[in-house]
Short mmCIF file of C-alpha atoms and ligand atoms in Angstrom, two decimals:
data_model
loop_
_atom_site.label_atom_id
_atom_site.label_comp_id
_atom_site.label_asym_id
_atom_site.label_seq_id
_atom_site.Cartn_x
_atom_site.Cartn_y
_atom_site.Cartn_z
CA MET S 1 12.59 8.98 22.66
CA SER S 2 9.29 7.92 24.21
CA ALA S 3 9.48 4.32 25.33
CA ILE S 4 6.86 1.77 24.43
CA ASP S 5 5.06 0.30 27.39
CA TYR S 6 4.76 -3.44 26.73
CA PHE S 7 3.28 -4.25 30.14
CA GLU S 8 0.00 -2.71 29.06
CA LYS S 9 -2.75 -4.79 27.46
CA ILE S 10 -2.34 -2.48 24.47
CA PRO S 11 1.35 -1.61 24.00
CA ASN S 12 1.67 2.12 23.47
CA ASN S 13 3.81 5.20 23.79
CA VAL S 14 0.89 7.58 24.28
CA ASP S 15 0.54 7.15 28.05
CA LEU S 16 -2.71 5.29 27.67
CA ALA S 17 -2.63 4.22 31.34
CA ASN S 18 -3.34 7.81 32.33
CA ASP S 19 -6.46 8.15 30.22
CA ARG S 20 -8.80 5.52 31.63
CA THR S 21 -11.77 6.39 29.42
CA LEU S 22 -9.77 6.07 26.24
CA GLN S 23 -8.04 2.96 27.50
CA ARG S 24 -11.39 1.32 28.26
CA ALA S 25 -12.79 2.26 24.86
CA LEU S 26 -9.79 0.78 23.06
CA GLU S 27 -9.81 -2.31 25.26
CA HIS S 28 -13.42 -2.73 24.25
CA TRP S 29 -12.43 -2.54 20.55
CA GLN S 30 -9.46 -4.91 20.98
CA PRO S 31 -11.43 -8.21 21.14
CA ARG S 32 -13.40 -7.14 18.06
CA PHE S 33 -10.16 -6.56 16.22
CA LEU S 34 -8.91 -10.01 17.27
CA GLU S 35 -12.18 -11.58 16.16
CA TRP S 36 -11.84 -9.82 12.80
CA TRP S 37 -8.22 -11.07 12.54
CA ARG S 38 -9.37 -14.63 13.26
CA GLU S 39 -12.06 -14.47 10.60
CA MET S 40 -10.45 -12.36 7.91
CA GLY S 41 -6.69 -12.60 8.52
CA PRO S 42 -4.26 -15.44 7.72
CA ASN S 43 -5.93 -17.59 10.29
CA ASP S 44 -5.14 -20.98 8.84
CA PHE S 45 -1.64 -20.18 10.11
CA ALA S 46 -2.65 -19.16 13.62
CA SER S 47 -0.47 -21.83 15.24
CA ALA S 48 2.61 -21.28 13.04
CA ASP S 49 5.72 -19.79 14.63
CA VAL S 50 6.73 -16.81 12.52
CA TYR S 51 9.97 -14.85 12.63
CA LEU S 52 8.51 -11.36 12.95
CA ARG S 53 9.73 -7.90 13.79
CA THR S 54 7.85 -5.92 16.40
CA ALA S 55 8.27 -2.24 17.12
CA VAL S 56 10.01 -1.59 20.43
CA GLY S 57 10.78 2.09 19.95
CA VAL S 58 10.05 4.86 17.51
CA ASP S 59 13.44 6.26 16.60
CA ALA S 60 15.01 5.48 13.24
CA GLN S 61 17.75 3.27 14.70
CA GLY S 62 16.95 0.05 16.47
CA TRP S 63 13.20 0.46 16.56
CA ALA S 64 12.46 -3.19 15.84
CA HIS S 65 12.89 -6.43 17.72
CA TYR S 66 12.99 -9.72 15.78
CA GLY S 67 11.70 -12.92 17.28
CA THR S 68 9.45 -15.92 16.82
CA VAL S 69 5.78 -15.18 17.43
CA LYS S 70 2.46 -16.84 16.71
CA MET S 71 0.51 -14.23 14.78
CA PRO S 72 -2.52 -14.02 17.08
CA ASP S 73 -0.04 -13.19 19.89
CA TYR S 74 1.52 -10.29 17.97
CA ARG S 75 1.50 -7.17 20.14
CA TRP S 76 -0.48 -4.73 18.04
CA GLY S 77 -0.06 -1.34 19.60
CA ILE S 78 -0.17 2.43 19.31
CA PHE S 79 3.10 4.10 18.40
CA LEU S 80 3.55 7.74 17.49
CA ALA S 81 6.84 9.21 16.31
CA ASP S 82 8.35 11.60 18.84
CA PRO S 83 7.04 15.18 18.66
CA ILE S 84 9.13 17.81 16.89
CA ALA S 85 9.64 20.75 19.24
CA ASP S 86 7.92 23.99 18.20
CA ARG S 87 6.61 22.45 14.99
CA THR S 88 4.65 24.94 12.89
CA ILE S 89 2.10 24.49 10.13
CA GLY S 90 3.98 23.83 6.92
CA PHE S 91 1.44 24.73 4.21
CA GLY S 92 -1.93 26.29 3.41
CA ASP S 93 -3.71 29.34 4.77
CA SER S 94 -2.36 28.97 8.33
CA PHE S 95 1.26 28.52 7.23
CA GLY S 96 3.71 29.33 10.04
CA GLN S 97 1.26 29.10 12.94
CA ALA S 98 1.66 26.53 15.72
CA VAL S 99 0.43 23.01 14.86
CA TRP S 100 -2.73 21.71 16.55
CA GLN S 101 -2.85 19.12 19.29
CA GLN S 102 -6.64 18.84 18.90
CA VAL S 103 -8.82 18.78 15.80
CA PRO S 104 -10.31 22.24 15.12
CA GLY S 105 -14.11 21.83 15.13
CA GLU S 106 -14.56 23.38 11.69
CA PHE S 107 -12.25 20.78 10.08
CA ARG S 108 -13.52 17.77 11.97
CA SER S 109 -15.50 16.11 9.20
CA GLN S 110 -12.74 16.61 6.62
CA PHE S 111 -10.19 15.03 8.95
CA ARG S 112 -12.53 12.20 9.81
CA ARG S 113 -13.16 11.39 6.16
CA LEU S 114 -9.43 11.15 5.38
CA ILE S 115 -8.58 9.16 8.49
CA VAL S 116 -11.41 6.71 7.83
CA THR S 117 -10.33 6.33 4.19
CA GLN S 118 -6.75 5.71 5.26
CA GLY S 119 -7.84 3.31 8.03
CA ASP S 120 -10.11 1.38 5.67
CA THR S 121 -7.25 0.36 3.38
CA GLU S 122 -5.26 -1.36 6.13
CA PRO S 123 -7.63 -4.21 7.08
CA ALA S 124 -8.74 -4.35 3.43
CA SER S 125 -5.27 -5.45 2.35
CA VAL S 126 -5.17 -8.19 5.01
CA GLU S 127 -8.52 -9.44 3.75
CA GLN S 128 -7.31 -9.40 0.15
CA GLN S 129 -4.29 -11.53 1.10
CA HIS S 130 -6.27 -13.86 3.35
CA ARG S 131 -5.48 -17.14 1.55
CA LEU S 132 -2.11 -16.42 -0.06
CA GLY S 133 -0.17 -18.29 2.61
CA HIS S 134 -1.33 -21.59 1.14
CA THR S 135 0.56 -21.02 -2.11
CA CYS S 136 3.78 -19.38 -0.87
CA PRO S 137 6.84 -19.75 -3.13
CA SER S 138 9.14 -20.10 -0.08
CA LEU S 139 9.23 -19.77 3.70
CA TYR S 140 11.09 -16.48 3.26
CA ASP S 141 8.17 -15.10 1.23
CA LEU S 142 5.61 -16.57 3.58
CA ARG S 143 7.23 -14.74 6.47
CA ASN S 144 7.25 -11.48 4.52
CA LEU S 145 3.55 -11.87 3.76
CA PHE S 146 2.79 -12.38 7.45
CA GLN S 147 5.03 -9.47 8.46
CA ILE S 148 3.08 -7.23 6.11
CA ASN S 149 -0.25 -8.59 7.38
CA VAL S 150 0.52 -7.95 11.05
CA GLU S 151 1.83 -4.47 10.26
CA GLU S 152 -1.26 -3.58 8.23
CA GLY S 153 -3.20 -4.70 11.31
CA ARG S 154 -1.08 -2.31 13.36
CA HIS S 155 -1.74 0.50 10.90
CA LEU S 156 -5.42 -0.08 11.47
CA TRP S 157 -4.73 0.35 15.19
CA ALA S 158 -2.91 3.60 14.39
CA MET S 159 -5.99 5.09 12.73
CA VAL S 160 -8.39 3.64 15.29
CA TYR S 161 -6.40 5.29 18.06
CA ILE S 162 -6.76 8.69 16.36
CA LEU S 163 -10.50 8.11 15.84
CA HIS S 164 -11.06 7.06 19.46
CA ALA S 165 -8.83 9.69 21.02
CA TYR S 166 -9.93 12.73 19.01
CA PHE S 167 -13.36 12.09 17.45
CA GLY S 168 -15.48 10.98 20.41
CA ARG S 169 -18.54 8.92 19.72
CA ASP S 170 -18.36 9.44 15.92
CA GLY S 171 -14.82 8.13 15.99
CA ARG S 172 -15.82 5.02 17.96
CA GLU S 173 -18.59 4.31 15.48
CA GLU S 174 -16.21 4.70 12.56
CA ALA S 175 -13.79 2.29 14.27
CA GLU S 176 -16.57 -0.31 14.39
CA GLU S 177 -17.34 0.27 10.71
CA LEU S 178 -13.70 -0.32 9.80
CA LEU S 179 -14.23 -3.92 10.90
CA ALA S 180 -17.68 -4.20 9.29
CA ARG S 181 -16.77 -3.33 5.69
CA HIS S 182 -14.93 -6.10 3.85
CA SER S 183 -12.85 -6.27 0.71
CA GLY S 184 -15.03 -7.27 -2.24
CA ASP S 185 -18.20 -7.49 -0.14
CA VAL S 186 -21.23 -6.81 -2.35
CA ASP S 187 -23.13 -4.98 0.37
CA LYS S 188 -20.35 -3.38 2.38
CA PRO S 189 -17.21 -3.11 0.25
CA ARG S 190 -14.04 -1.26 1.19
CA ILE S 191 -14.03 2.43 0.27
CA LEU S 192 -11.40 2.60 -2.49
CA GLY S 193 -11.53 0.51 -5.66
CA THR S 194 -8.13 -1.23 -5.56
CA PHE S 195 -8.87 -2.59 -2.11
CA ASN S 196 -11.78 -4.61 -3.45
CA GLU S 197 -9.67 -6.34 -6.11
CA PRO S 198 -8.92 -9.96 -5.26
CA ILE S 199 -5.26 -10.91 -4.69
CA GLU S 200 -5.25 -14.62 -5.39
CA ASP S 201 -1.71 -15.20 -6.60
CA TRP S 202 1.75 -14.01 -5.62
CA LEU S 203 2.38 -12.13 -8.85
CA SER S 204 -0.61 -9.93 -7.96
CA PHE S 205 0.66 -9.71 -4.39
CA PHE S 206 4.07 -8.41 -5.46
CA CYS S 207 2.43 -5.95 -7.88
CA PHE S 208 0.13 -4.79 -5.07
CA CYS S 209 3.11 -4.25 -2.73
CA TYR S 210 5.01 -2.42 -5.47
CA PHE S 211 2.20 -0.16 -6.72
CA THR S 212 -0.49 0.02 -4.06
CA ASP S 213 1.73 0.16 -0.99
CA ARG S 214 3.57 2.93 -2.80
CA ASP S 215 0.32 4.89 -2.91
CA GLY S 216 0.34 4.27 0.84
CA LYS S 217 3.78 5.84 1.04
CA PHE S 218 2.65 9.00 -0.78
CA GLN S 219 -0.63 9.34 1.10
CA LEU S 220 1.07 8.77 4.46
CA LYS S 221 3.78 11.28 3.60
CA SER S 222 1.08 13.83 2.78
CA LEU S 223 -0.72 13.16 6.05
CA ALA S 224 2.62 13.24 7.91
CA GLU S 225 2.71 16.95 6.93
CA SER S 226 -0.67 17.57 8.56
CA SER S 227 -1.15 20.44 10.99
CA PHE S 228 -2.95 18.04 13.32
CA ASP S 229 0.19 16.90 15.08
CA PRO S 230 -0.96 13.52 16.49
CA LEU S 231 -1.96 12.44 12.97
CA ALA S 232 1.35 13.64 11.53
CA ARG S 233 3.30 11.74 14.21
CA THR S 234 1.23 8.58 13.70
CA CYS S 235 1.85 8.63 9.95
CA ARG S 236 5.55 9.32 10.36
CA PHE S 237 5.99 6.09 12.30
CA MET S 238 3.77 4.12 9.90
CA LEU S 239 6.14 5.11 7.09
CA THR S 240 9.01 3.37 8.89
CA GLU S 241 7.11 0.09 8.68
CA GLU S 242 5.75 0.76 5.19
CA ALA S 243 9.22 0.77 3.59
CA HIS S 244 9.48 -3.01 4.01
CA HIS S 245 6.20 -3.57 2.18
CA MET S 246 7.49 -1.79 -0.91
CA PHE S 247 10.79 -3.65 -0.58
CA VAL S 248 8.85 -6.92 -0.75
CA GLY S 249 7.11 -5.71 -3.93
CA GLU S 250 10.22 -4.44 -5.65
CA THR S 251 12.45 -7.39 -4.82
CA GLY S 252 9.62 -9.87 -5.50
CA LEU S 253 9.10 -8.54 -9.03
CA GLY S 254 12.88 -8.25 -9.54
CA ARG S 255 13.32 -11.91 -8.54
CA ILE S 256 10.61 -12.96 -11.00
CA VAL S 257 12.39 -11.07 -13.80
CA ARG S 258 15.71 -12.67 -12.81
CA ARG S 259 14.27 -16.17 -12.88
CA THR S 260 12.58 -15.56 -16.25
CA LEU S 261 15.87 -14.36 -17.72
CA GLU S 262 17.62 -17.48 -16.41
CA VAL S 263 15.01 -19.65 -18.12
CA MET S 264 15.26 -17.64 -21.34
CA LYS S 265 19.02 -18.21 -21.30
CA GLU S 266 18.65 -21.93 -20.56
CA ILE S 267 16.24 -22.54 -23.42
CA GLY S 268 17.73 -19.91 -25.73
CA SER S 269 14.34 -18.41 -26.48
CA ASP S 270 12.07 -15.58 -25.46
CA ASP S 271 8.97 -17.31 -26.80
CA PRO S 272 6.28 -16.96 -24.09
CA GLU S 273 4.95 -20.47 -24.69
CA ALA S 274 8.42 -22.00 -24.39
CA ILE S 275 9.01 -20.02 -21.17
CA ARG S 276 5.70 -21.21 -19.78
CA ARG S 277 6.61 -24.80 -20.54
CA GLN S 278 9.53 -24.27 -18.11
CA GLY S 279 7.15 -22.93 -15.47
CA ALA S 280 8.34 -19.30 -15.48
CA VAL S 281 6.55 -15.97 -15.99
CA ASP S 282 7.07 -14.61 -19.51
CA LEU S 283 7.77 -10.87 -19.60
CA PRO S 284 4.67 -9.91 -21.66
CA LEU S 285 2.57 -11.63 -18.99
CA LEU S 286 4.35 -9.67 -16.27
CA GLN S 287 3.72 -6.49 -18.28
CA ARG S 288 -0.03 -7.19 -18.32
CA TYR S 289 -0.05 -7.61 -14.54
CA LEU S 290 1.87 -4.35 -14.15
CA ASN S 291 -0.71 -2.62 -16.40
CA PHE S 292 -3.54 -3.88 -14.22
CA TRP S 293 -2.17 -2.91 -10.82
CA PHE S 294 -0.58 0.37 -11.89
CA SER S 295 -3.75 1.68 -13.52
CA SER S 296 -5.86 0.61 -10.56
CA SER S 297 -3.48 2.27 -8.10
CA LEU S 298 -3.47 5.54 -10.08
CA ASP S 299 -7.14 5.92 -9.22
CA LEU S 300 -6.26 5.97 -5.51
CA PHE S 301 -5.11 9.57 -5.87
CA GLY S 302 -8.63 10.79 -6.71
CA SER S 303 -9.65 13.23 -9.46
CA GLU S 304 -7.15 15.45 -11.25
CA VAL S 305 -9.12 18.50 -10.20
CA SER S 306 -10.67 18.14 -6.78
CA SER S 307 -12.33 20.65 -4.50
CA ASN S 308 -11.70 18.20 -1.63
CA ALA S 309 -7.96 18.37 -2.34
CA ALA S 310 -8.07 22.18 -2.52
CA THR S 311 -9.87 22.43 0.81
CA THR S 312 -7.69 19.96 2.66
CA PHE S 313 -4.56 21.76 1.42
CA ALA S 314 -5.88 25.25 2.22
CA ASN S 315 -6.94 24.13 5.69
CA GLY S 316 -3.61 22.54 6.54
CA ILE S 317 -5.13 19.07 6.74
CA LYS S 318 -3.19 17.23 4.03
CA GLY S 319 0.01 18.54 2.44
CA ARG S 320 2.33 17.23 -0.23
CA PRO S 321 5.01 14.59 0.44
CA ASP S 322 8.17 16.28 1.76
CA GLU S 323 6.36 19.62 1.72
CA THR S 324 9.17 21.43 3.54
CA THR S 325 12.09 20.20 1.47
CA GLN S 326 10.58 19.77 -1.99
CA TYR S 327 8.60 22.97 -2.52
CA GLN S 328 9.24 26.71 -2.31
CA ASP S 329 5.66 27.95 -2.29
CA HIS S 330 3.78 26.38 0.62
CA VAL S 331 0.62 28.45 0.24
CA CYS S 332 -0.14 27.97 -3.46
CA ALA S 333 -2.85 30.64 -3.40
CA ASP S 334 -2.16 31.98 -6.91
CA SER S 335 -0.21 29.29 -8.74
CA THR S 336 -1.66 27.01 -11.38
CA PHE S 337 -1.05 23.52 -12.72
CA GLU S 338 -1.52 22.28 -16.26
CA ILE S 339 -3.40 19.05 -16.77
CA GLU S 340 -4.38 17.02 -19.79
CA VAL S 341 -8.07 16.27 -20.12
CA PRO S 342 -10.27 14.71 -22.81
CA ASP S 343 -11.44 17.32 -25.33
CA GLY S 344 -14.85 15.67 -25.70
CA LYS S 345 -14.15 14.93 -29.38
CA GLY S 346 -11.95 11.88 -28.95
CA GLY S 347 -8.75 13.84 -28.39
CA VAL S 348 -6.69 15.43 -25.61
CA THR S 349 -6.52 19.07 -24.59
CA LYS S 350 -4.64 21.05 -21.96
CA ASP S 351 -6.46 22.71 -19.12
CA THR S 352 -5.20 24.95 -16.34
CA SER S 353 -6.33 24.38 -12.79
CA PRO S 354 -5.63 26.37 -9.64
CA MET S 355 -2.71 24.56 -7.99
CA ARG S 356 -4.65 23.77 -4.81
CA ASN S 357 -7.34 21.92 -6.78
CA ALA S 358 -4.68 19.95 -8.65
CA MET S 359 -2.95 18.56 -5.54
CA ASN S 360 -4.11 15.00 -6.30
CA GLU S 361 -2.41 15.28 -9.68
CA VAL S 362 0.76 16.71 -8.14
CA LEU S 363 0.92 13.64 -5.90
CA ARG S 364 0.09 11.26 -8.73
CA ASP S 365 2.92 12.72 -10.85
CA ALA S 366 5.41 12.25 -8.03
CA TYR S 367 4.11 8.71 -7.51
CA ILE S 368 4.55 7.83 -11.18
CA ARG S 369 8.17 9.02 -11.08
CA ASP S 370 8.75 6.82 -8.04
CA CYS S 371 7.16 3.81 -9.76
CA GLU S 372 9.53 4.22 -12.69
CA ILE S 373 12.61 3.53 -10.57
CA GLY S 374 11.94 -0.21 -10.25
CA LEU S 375 11.14 -0.55 -13.93
CA LYS S 376 14.46 1.06 -14.84
CA ARG S 377 16.23 -1.47 -12.63
CA TRP S 378 14.41 -4.47 -14.14
CA ASN S 379 14.92 -3.18 -17.67
CA MET S 380 18.63 -2.93 -16.94
CA GLN S 381 18.58 -6.61 -15.89
CA ILE S 382 16.80 -7.51 -19.14
CA LYS S 383 19.19 -5.46 -21.27
CA ARG S 384 22.24 -6.91 -19.55
CA ALA S 385 20.93 -10.38 -20.30
CA GLY S 386 20.91 -9.37 -23.97
CA TYR S 387 17.17 -9.14 -24.61
CA ASN S 388 15.37 -6.42 -26.44
CA PHE S 389 12.30 -6.13 -24.23
CA GLU S 390 11.30 -3.17 -22.13
CA LEU S 391 8.78 -3.13 -19.30
CA LYS S 392 6.77 0.10 -19.40
CA LEU S 393 4.26 1.88 -17.23
CA PRO S 394 1.08 2.54 -19.19
CA SER S 395 -0.10 6.12 -19.61
CA ASN S 396 -1.89 7.67 -16.62
CA ARG S 397 -4.98 7.91 -18.84
CA PHE S 398 -5.20 4.17 -19.42
CA ARG S 399 -8.09 2.26 -17.76
CA ARG S 400 -9.00 4.95 -15.31
CA ALA S 401 -12.17 4.71 -13.26
CA ILE S 402 -11.80 7.99 -11.33
CA GLY S 403 -11.30 11.51 -12.61
CA ALA S 404 -11.26 13.18 -16.03
CA TRP S 405 -10.25 9.98 -17.84
CA ALA S 406 -12.75 7.72 -16.12
CA ASN S 407 -14.30 5.35 -18.63
CA ILE S 408 -12.62 7.01 -21.62
CA PRO S 409 -11.19 4.20 -23.74
CA THR S 410 -7.49 4.72 -24.50
CA ASP S 411 -4.62 2.50 -25.55
CA LEU S 412 -1.61 1.88 -23.32
CA GLU S 413 0.02 5.09 -24.56
CA GLY S 414 -3.09 7.05 -23.52
CA HIS S 415 -4.37 7.78 -27.03
CA PRO S 416 -8.15 7.79 -27.06
CA VAL S 417 -9.47 4.90 -29.16
CA SER S 418 -12.94 3.69 -30.05
CA ARG S 419 -14.73 1.44 -27.57
CA GLU S 420 -14.67 -1.34 -30.16
CA GLU S 421 -10.88 -1.12 -30.64
CA HIS S 422 -10.38 -0.84 -26.90
CA ASP S 423 -12.35 -4.02 -26.16
CA ARG S 424 -10.73 -5.90 -29.01
CA ARG S 425 -7.17 -5.07 -27.89
CA MET S 426 -7.77 -5.46 -24.15
CA PRO S 427 -6.55 -9.11 -23.96
CA GLY S 428 -3.11 -7.84 -24.99
CA TRP S 429 -3.17 -5.16 -22.31
CA LEU S 430 -4.52 -6.83 -19.18
CA PRO S 431 -4.17 -10.40 -17.85
CA SER S 432 -6.58 -12.64 -19.75
CA ALA S 433 -8.46 -15.54 -18.17
CA SER S 434 -5.84 -17.93 -19.55
CA ASP S 435 -3.00 -15.75 -18.19
CA ARG S 436 -4.62 -15.94 -14.77
CA ASP S 437 -5.14 -19.69 -15.05
CA TYR S 438 -1.49 -20.11 -15.97
CA VAL S 439 -0.30 -17.97 -13.04
CA LYS S 440 -2.64 -19.90 -10.77
CA SER S 441 -1.12 -23.18 -11.99
CA LEU S 442 2.31 -21.92 -10.83
CA MET S 443 1.08 -21.28 -7.31
CA GLN S 444 2.22 -24.51 -5.67
CA ARG S 445 3.40 -24.02 -2.13
CA VAL S 446 7.07 -24.53 -1.30
CA VAL S 447 7.84 -24.78 2.42
CA GLU S 448 11.15 -26.58 2.61
CA PRO S 449 13.65 -24.16 4.22
CA GLY S 450 15.82 -22.44 1.60
CA LYS S 451 13.85 -23.81 -1.39
CA MET S 452 12.12 -21.55 -3.94
CA ALA S 453 9.31 -22.14 -6.41
CA ALA S 454 10.55 -22.50 -10.00
CA TRP S 455 9.06 -19.17 -11.16
CA ILE S 456 11.02 -16.95 -8.77
CA ALA S 457 14.74 -16.53 -8.03
CA PRO S 458 15.97 -16.57 -4.43
CA PRO S 459 16.44 -13.21 -2.69
CA GLU S 460 19.94 -11.81 -2.35
CA ARG S 461 19.94 -12.21 1.39
CA GLY S 462 17.84 -13.52 4.25
CA ILE S 463 15.99 -11.53 6.87
CA ASN S 464 17.89 -9.68 9.59
CA ASN S 465 21.20 -11.27 8.53
CA LEU S 466 19.90 -14.82 8.88
CA SER S 467 20.70 -17.34 6.20
CA LEU S 468 18.26 -18.06 3.39
CA ASP S 469 17.61 -21.58 4.61
CA TYR S 470 16.54 -20.39 8.05
CA GLU S 471 13.11 -21.72 8.94
CA TYR S 472 11.33 -18.33 8.89
CA VAL S 473 7.97 -19.94 9.50
CA ARG S 474 7.60 -23.12 11.51
CA LEU S 475 4.43 -24.77 10.37
CA ASP S 476 2.69 -27.49 12.37
N1 LIG V 1 -11.97 4.35 -5.50
O1 LIG V 1 -12.48 14.59 -4.95
P1 LIG V 1 -12.06 13.20 -5.31
C1 LIG V 1 -2.48 2.53 1.88
C2 LIG V 1 -13.89 8.88 -4.14
S1 LIG V 1 -3.03 3.28 0.46
C3 LIG V 1 -13.20 4.67 -5.02
O2 LIG V 1 -11.69 12.94 -6.69
P2 LIG V 1 -10.30 13.36 -3.16
C4 LIG V 1 -2.25 1.09 1.83
C5 LIG V 1 -13.52 9.81 -3.00
O3 LIG V 1 -13.35 9.09 -1.78
C6 LIG V 1 -3.34 4.97 0.90
N2 LIG V 1 -13.57 5.91 -4.70
O4 LIG V 1 -10.88 12.72 -4.44
C7 LIG V 1 -1.72 0.49 0.70
C8 LIG V 1 -14.70 10.75 -3.02
O5 LIG V 1 -15.80 10.10 -2.39
P3 LIG V 1 -16.73 10.88 -1.36
C9 LIG V 1 -4.72 5.21 1.45
C10 LIG V 1 -12.65 6.90 -4.87
O6 LIG V 1 -11.29 13.34 -2.07
C11 LIG V 1 -1.54 -0.88 0.67
C12 LIG V 1 -15.03 10.86 -4.50
O7 LIG V 1 -14.45 9.70 -5.12
N3 LIG V 1 -4.82 6.54 2.00
O8 LIG V 1 -2.30 3.18 2.85
O9 LIG V 1 -9.64 14.64 -3.51
C13 LIG V 1 -1.86 -1.65 1.76
C14 LIG V 1 -14.47 12.10 -5.15
O10 LIG V 1 -13.13 12.18 -4.80
C15 LIG V 1 -11.37 6.64 -5.37
C16 LIG V 1 -5.50 7.53 1.43
O11 LIG V 1 -6.11 7.37 0.40
C17 LIG V 1 -11.05 5.30 -5.69
N4 LIG V 1 -9.82 4.96 -6.15
O12 LIG V 1 -9.12 12.31 -2.87
C18 LIG V 1 -2.39 -1.05 2.89
C19 LIG V 1 -5.43 8.86 2.14
N5 LIG V 1 -10.70 7.81 -5.44
O13 LIG V 1 -15.86 11.20 -0.15
C20 LIG V 1 -2.56 0.32 2.94
C21 LIG V 1 -6.72 9.41 2.55
C22 LIG V 1 -11.54 8.76 -5.01
O14 LIG V 1 -17.20 12.09 -2.09
N6 LIG V 1 -7.61 9.69 1.45
N7 LIG V 1 -12.71 8.21 -4.66
O15 LIG V 1 -17.81 9.86 -1.03
C23 LIG V 1 -7.49 10.76 0.63
O16 LIG V 1 -6.54 11.50 0.72
C24 LIG V 1 -8.55 11.03 -0.37
O17 LIG V 1 -9.74 10.56 0.14
C25 LIG V 1 -8.31 10.39 -1.76
C26 LIG V 1 -9.37 10.95 -2.71
C27 LIG V 1 -6.90 10.73 -2.24
C28 LIG V 1 -8.49 8.88 -1.70
#
């Protein structure tokens, strides 16, 4: 295992000390990152002591150290998973050849585009969550928010390292731009749609962690298959950290469902108004939030049929998650994939695409299956409590802004409907202004150790075997 050097200004396991030029360039970027963190991160909490985990190694066991840190002092660093000896290219036209330690010139701009897109999402999410700390439902949740924020900051470092180390001057310029675009900025927004959506309440935050961080999992897994070995190793380690972000989403939503069921039992009713009078989140309201964040996150996979996807697969740049273990054909030169597209007459028709062009859809399908797991679990909770309500993922055609279904009005089941019907029924499908106002009214901060807001049940256990009433964040 390569050890992480914490004596360096920038902790790393890439032997930065022996590459003075790169070290200087990154040390030049570091104060800009910290300035961005101060302006756009959870800075109102800069002096809080937070119980955070920090990477101290890159192997699966014992990679993290837990301790109390003030966020601006977090040691953001550059950590690559250990190399796999004799690793060969796992997919595409160069299948079986040795992986690359440098970016081949002919693929440079394709790599750069993907790395910049990936890098752009990381600071975007910190910006989106900028003010959430003020309305935390508990200290446990506040700490999880901050853990996610510092790790998204580290994931930005991961991409910036690759840009600086392998893309020369272009890469340095892109690294500057990553700090210049901002979530929701009218003039310089973040690249992908979901990362410009505001996250102003914790229900949205948990949905974001459940759905959008899960896109992160699938995209990182695809890039972890890349023939460009430093990128693959970077993404492999990012995935270790990413798992916690999805855990926060899944358990956060599960705890909301649990609390709602408790309230329903107490009052003997599933009437949304009655549930709201008790200060909990009624299940139809939760469903509308799920519809919003799921449909937005589906767009993050790009178009169903994409020449970009075909090229990046053929060239060994971006594979499929678990390429080696999940698929037999790693070249996909002749295979096809069936997709459903609008027929132009208000209906649906089947189309056949070369497999390579349909890689975005292959990923999206796998993602949807993964999203269903949490819903099954929550539906089980609801059923066990004796209620006849089922949370559902909307169709992958619903409310799409990218790809074949972009701007085609459909209902939740994906049936094309008229624009008039679509607009009329929308308040039942997505959070309405009054839904959002209600959720906002619930967002009262709770910071007494061990206490929870009334709309969410406590977690099953504390962090790193500590008790639930541990003071995970010490505020001033
Ligand atoms: N919004 O050929 P197309 C994460 C653009 S999340 C706006 O259909 P392609 C995280 C696209 O960029 C994971 N624009 O798609 C989670 C292209 O524009 P250009 C992030 C969009 O290229 C939580 C054009 O439409 N990582 O890590 O096959 C917290 C046509 O594109 C959108 C990645 O995404 C959209 N939703 O695939 C923190 C991996 N979708 O270039 C972090 C890297 C597409 O023609 N990125 N467009 O101007 C990629 O693999 C690909 O760029 C995409 C698109 C999958 C995003």
